[in-house]
Short mmCIF file of C-alpha atoms in Angstrom, two decimals:
data_model
loop_
_atom_site.label_atom_id
_atom_site.label_comp_id
_atom_site.label_asym_id
_atom_site.label_seq_id
_atom_site.Cartn_x
_atom_site.Cartn_y
_atom_site.Cartn_z
CA ASP A 1 80.44 94.93 88.75
CA ALA A 2 81.49 98.23 87.14
CA GLY A 3 83.47 99.66 89.90
CA VAL A 4 83.50 103.16 91.22
CA ILE A 5 82.82 105.48 88.46
CA GLN A 6 83.45 109.20 88.36
CA SER A 7 83.11 111.96 85.69
CA PRO A 8 84.51 114.21 84.35
CA ARG A 9 87.65 112.57 84.08
CA HIS A 10 89.25 115.74 83.18
CA GLU A 11 88.37 119.49 83.93
CA VAL A 12 89.74 122.68 82.96
CA THR A 13 87.95 125.68 84.30
CA GLU A 14 88.80 129.38 85.14
CA MET A 15 89.41 130.72 88.19
CA GLY A 16 85.92 131.82 89.89
CA GLN A 17 83.84 128.92 87.97
CA GLU A 18 81.62 126.61 89.81
CA VAL A 19 83.14 122.99 89.67
CA THR A 20 80.85 119.59 90.01
CA LEU A 21 82.59 116.40 90.54
CA ARG A 22 80.39 113.26 90.12
CA CYS A 23 80.64 109.71 91.58
CA LYS A 24 78.64 106.61 91.45
CA PRO A 25 79.88 104.15 94.07
CA ILE A 26 80.06 100.17 93.72
CA SER A 27 76.16 99.08 94.22
CA GLY A 28 75.66 97.72 97.78
CA HIS A 29 78.45 99.74 99.48
CA ASP A 30 77.46 101.64 102.56
CA TYR A 31 80.59 103.90 102.70
CA LEU A 32 81.60 106.72 100.30
CA PHE A 33 84.93 108.80 100.54
CA TRP A 34 86.03 111.98 98.43
CA TYR A 35 90.06 112.07 98.72
CA ARG A 36 92.12 114.97 97.13
CA GLN A 37 95.55 114.16 95.76
CA THR A 38 98.37 116.59 95.08
CA MET A 39 102.04 116.20 95.05
CA MET A 40 102.86 118.54 98.00
CA ARG A 41 99.96 116.72 100.33
CA GLY A 42 99.54 113.51 99.36
CA LEU A 43 96.38 111.83 99.41
CA GLU A 44 93.70 113.81 101.77
CA LEU A 45 90.38 112.55 102.79
CA LEU A 46 87.94 115.43 102.40
CA ILE A 47 84.64 113.77 103.54
CA TYR A 48 82.88 110.65 104.03
CA PHE A 49 79.48 109.13 104.10
CA ASN A 50 77.68 106.03 105.36
CA ASN A 51 74.03 105.23 103.79
CA ASN A 52 74.24 108.74 102.18
CA VAL A 53 74.76 110.60 105.64
CA PRO A 54 78.01 112.78 106.11
CA ILE A 55 79.91 111.28 108.88
CA ASP A 56 83.01 113.30 108.85
CA ASP A 57 83.59 116.42 106.74
CA SER A 58 86.65 117.87 108.79
CA GLY A 59 88.95 117.45 105.94
CA MET A 60 87.03 119.86 103.49
CA PRO A 61 89.27 122.69 102.93
CA GLU A 62 86.90 125.64 103.22
CA ASP A 63 83.46 126.96 102.70
CA ARG A 64 83.96 126.97 99.02
CA PHE A 65 83.56 122.96 99.04
CA SER A 66 80.47 121.17 99.67
CA ALA A 67 79.37 117.67 99.20
CA LYS A 68 75.96 115.53 98.85
CA MET A 69 74.90 112.24 98.53
CA PRO A 70 71.14 112.55 97.58
CA ASN A 71 70.84 108.52 97.36
CA ALA A 72 72.94 105.28 97.62
CA SER A 73 73.92 105.53 93.94
CA PHE A 74 75.35 109.13 93.66
CA SER A 75 77.55 111.79 95.17
CA THR A 76 78.59 115.18 94.09
CA LEU A 77 81.57 117.08 95.32
CA LYS A 78 81.15 121.04 94.24
CA ILE A 79 83.58 123.70 94.39
CA GLN A 80 82.22 127.26 94.04
CA PRO A 81 84.15 129.58 93.49
CA SER A 82 87.10 127.53 92.38
CA GLU A 83 90.75 128.65 92.71
CA PRO A 84 94.10 127.79 91.22
CA ARG A 85 95.18 125.77 94.40
CA ASP A 86 92.08 123.68 94.00
CA SER A 87 93.89 122.09 91.08
CA ALA A 88 94.38 118.28 91.97
CA VAL A 89 92.82 115.05 91.23
CA TYR A 90 90.13 114.08 93.27
CA PHE A 91 88.80 110.49 93.83
CA CYS A 92 85.79 108.76 95.14
CA ALA A 93 86.12 105.70 96.76
CA SER A 94 83.19 103.00 98.47
CA SER A 95 83.74 100.45 100.70
CA ASP A 96 81.82 97.63 102.52
CA PRO A 97 82.00 96.82 106.22
CA GLY A 98 82.16 93.38 105.47
CA LEU A 99 85.59 94.02 103.48
CA PHE A 100 87.65 94.84 106.60
CA GLY A 101 87.91 98.33 105.41
CA GLU A 102 89.02 97.73 101.80
CA LEU A 103 88.36 100.88 99.75
CA PHE A 104 87.63 100.86 96.10
CA PHE A 105 88.70 103.94 94.09
CA GLY A 106 87.57 105.43 90.98
CA GLU A 107 89.95 106.64 88.44
CA GLY A 108 89.77 110.11 89.90
CA SER A 109 88.98 113.36 88.01
CA ARG A 110 91.83 115.72 87.60
CA LEU A 111 90.91 119.48 88.15
CA THR A 112 92.92 122.25 86.47
CA VAL A 113 91.83 125.94 87.59
CA LEU A 114 93.53 128.34 85.67
CA GLY B 1 94.65 109.62 115.69
CA ASN B 2 96.50 107.46 113.00
CA SER B 3 99.52 108.09 111.50
CA VAL B 4 101.91 106.60 109.16
CA THR B 5 105.63 106.96 108.16
CA GLN B 6 106.82 105.54 105.02
CA MET B 7 110.39 105.79 103.32
CA GLU B 8 110.59 108.54 100.90
CA GLY B 9 110.93 107.80 97.29
CA PRO B 10 111.67 107.66 94.45
CA VAL B 11 113.13 104.04 94.78
CA THR B 12 114.99 102.98 91.86
CA LEU B 13 115.66 99.35 91.02
CA SER B 14 116.86 97.19 88.17
CA GLU B 15 114.63 94.48 86.92
CA GLU B 16 114.67 91.49 89.25
CA ALA B 17 116.38 93.13 92.27
CA PHE B 18 114.88 92.80 95.79
CA LEU B 19 112.40 95.21 97.16
CA THR B 20 111.39 96.53 100.48
CA ILE B 21 109.57 99.61 101.44
CA ASN B 22 109.53 100.48 104.98
CA CYS B 23 106.06 101.55 106.88
CA THR B 24 105.60 102.08 110.35
CA TYR B 25 102.57 103.31 111.79
CA THR B 26 100.46 104.77 114.89
CA ALA B 27 96.82 103.70 115.51
CA THR B 28 94.28 103.33 117.71
CA GLY B 29 93.21 99.78 118.91
CA TYR B 30 93.90 97.11 116.74
CA PRO B 31 93.95 98.33 113.12
CA SER B 32 94.01 96.44 109.87
CA LEU B 33 97.06 97.36 107.72
CA PHE B 34 96.75 97.60 103.84
CA TRP B 35 99.06 98.33 101.07
CA TYR B 36 97.81 99.98 98.13
CA VAL B 37 99.21 100.59 94.61
CA GLN B 38 98.54 103.49 92.27
CA TYR B 39 99.78 102.78 88.67
CA PRO B 40 99.96 106.08 86.41
CA GLY B 41 96.70 107.69 85.60
CA GLU B 42 94.69 105.39 87.58
CA GLY B 43 93.19 105.24 91.33
CA LEU B 44 94.57 103.45 94.05
CA GLN B 45 94.03 99.45 94.45
CA LEU B 46 94.21 97.17 97.01
CA LEU B 47 97.70 95.22 96.57
CA LEU B 48 97.52 93.26 100.06
CA LYS B 49 96.22 93.30 103.43
CA ALA B 50 96.69 91.79 106.84
CA THR B 51 93.92 92.04 109.69
CA LYS B 52 95.44 91.00 112.79
CA ALA B 53 99.19 90.80 114.47
CA ASP B 54 101.53 88.00 112.74
CA ASP B 55 99.21 87.86 109.72
CA LYS B 56 101.00 87.98 106.38
CA GLY B 57 99.37 89.60 103.35
CA SER B 58 100.54 88.51 99.84
CA ASN B 59 99.53 89.19 96.50
CA LYS B 60 101.30 89.14 92.71
CA GLY B 61 104.71 88.15 94.50
CA PHE B 62 104.46 91.20 97.11
CA GLU B 63 104.33 90.22 100.99
CA ALA B 64 104.14 92.18 104.11
CA THR B 65 103.67 90.97 107.92
CA TYR B 66 101.69 92.62 110.45
CA ARG B 67 104.10 93.26 113.42
CA LYS B 68 102.32 94.38 115.99
CA GLU B 69 105.62 94.88 118.62
CA THR B 70 107.31 97.21 115.99
CA THR B 71 104.07 98.67 114.77
CA SER B 72 105.30 98.09 111.09
CA PHE B 73 103.94 96.88 107.93
CA HIS B 74 106.82 96.58 105.32
CA LEU B 75 106.54 95.62 101.81
CA GLU B 76 108.81 93.06 100.19
CA LYS B 77 109.10 91.49 96.87
CA GLY B 78 111.80 89.17 95.76
CA SER B 79 112.48 90.00 92.24
CA VAL B 80 110.52 93.39 90.88
CA GLN B 81 109.44 93.69 87.12
CA VAL B 82 109.23 96.89 84.92
CA SER B 83 105.44 96.39 85.36
CA ASP B 84 105.73 96.98 89.09
CA SER B 85 106.68 100.69 88.57
CA ALA B 86 103.98 102.59 90.54
CA VAL B 87 103.45 104.66 93.78
CA TYR B 88 102.74 102.31 96.61
CA PHE B 89 101.08 103.51 100.04
CA CYS B 90 100.66 101.94 103.35
CA ALA B 91 97.52 102.83 104.95
CA PRO B 92 96.32 101.56 108.96
CA THR B 93 92.59 101.97 109.34
CA SER B 94 91.11 101.02 112.59
CA GLY B 95 87.62 101.01 112.11
CA THR B 96 86.64 104.68 111.76
CA TYR B 97 87.33 104.78 108.15
CA LYS B 98 89.65 107.58 108.71
CA TYR B 99 92.63 106.18 106.56
CA ILE B 100 95.81 108.05 106.84
CA PHE B 101 97.72 108.13 103.38
CA GLY B 102 101.26 109.42 103.54
CA THR B 103 102.39 110.75 100.07
CA GLY B 104 103.32 107.32 99.10
CA THR B 105 106.73 105.68 97.63
CA ARG B 106 107.35 105.83 93.96
CA LEU B 107 109.22 102.79 92.43
CA LYS B 108 110.79 102.73 89.24
CA VAL B 109 112.05 99.62 87.84
CA LEU B 110 114.47 99.63 85.16
CA ALA B 111 114.84 96.90 82.39
#
């Protein structure tokens, strides 16, 4: 299997611009998660989906962040407008309930907002 | 809700030294326990897991035992290698998928 695929791997943008991060989960996995990693706060769960439906978005920092999962093989995380404090590595992960909750992570998207 | 406490890093060891990274947790119900490892520039990957009390997870020479009475899941390795240099995360989950990851423990192994 190809694993969880994220794009872009690196994104540099200017404050105020829209950023869209993309994720393709492992085929057959029912759960999809978006995490943000920073040195100061570690790994934070932003939102997760089950069968394409958002289950818990309590970790989304503010209205500038939105996430969608239009189908089982694709999800996006959008930041509009972006701010320098959004600079972080954003990870997508997927899971199959039959695997006792093991998460499979993508390689991450490193976002730098200038 | 779930929470996890890991020892502060960085931990610096010489090659072939013994490693312990402490992890204690609070969780509702009977959580499954995981250790994940993150190598530089990569995402997290599962290192080992234990799904019930007294289970021992093991992989690549690493071990951890699910201690329900002390709510701990300490990671150990008898002889570390330079290639073990990474960040290690302890993560309990009790079925809600709200994993709580701490900031992790960075391990640096010197040749």
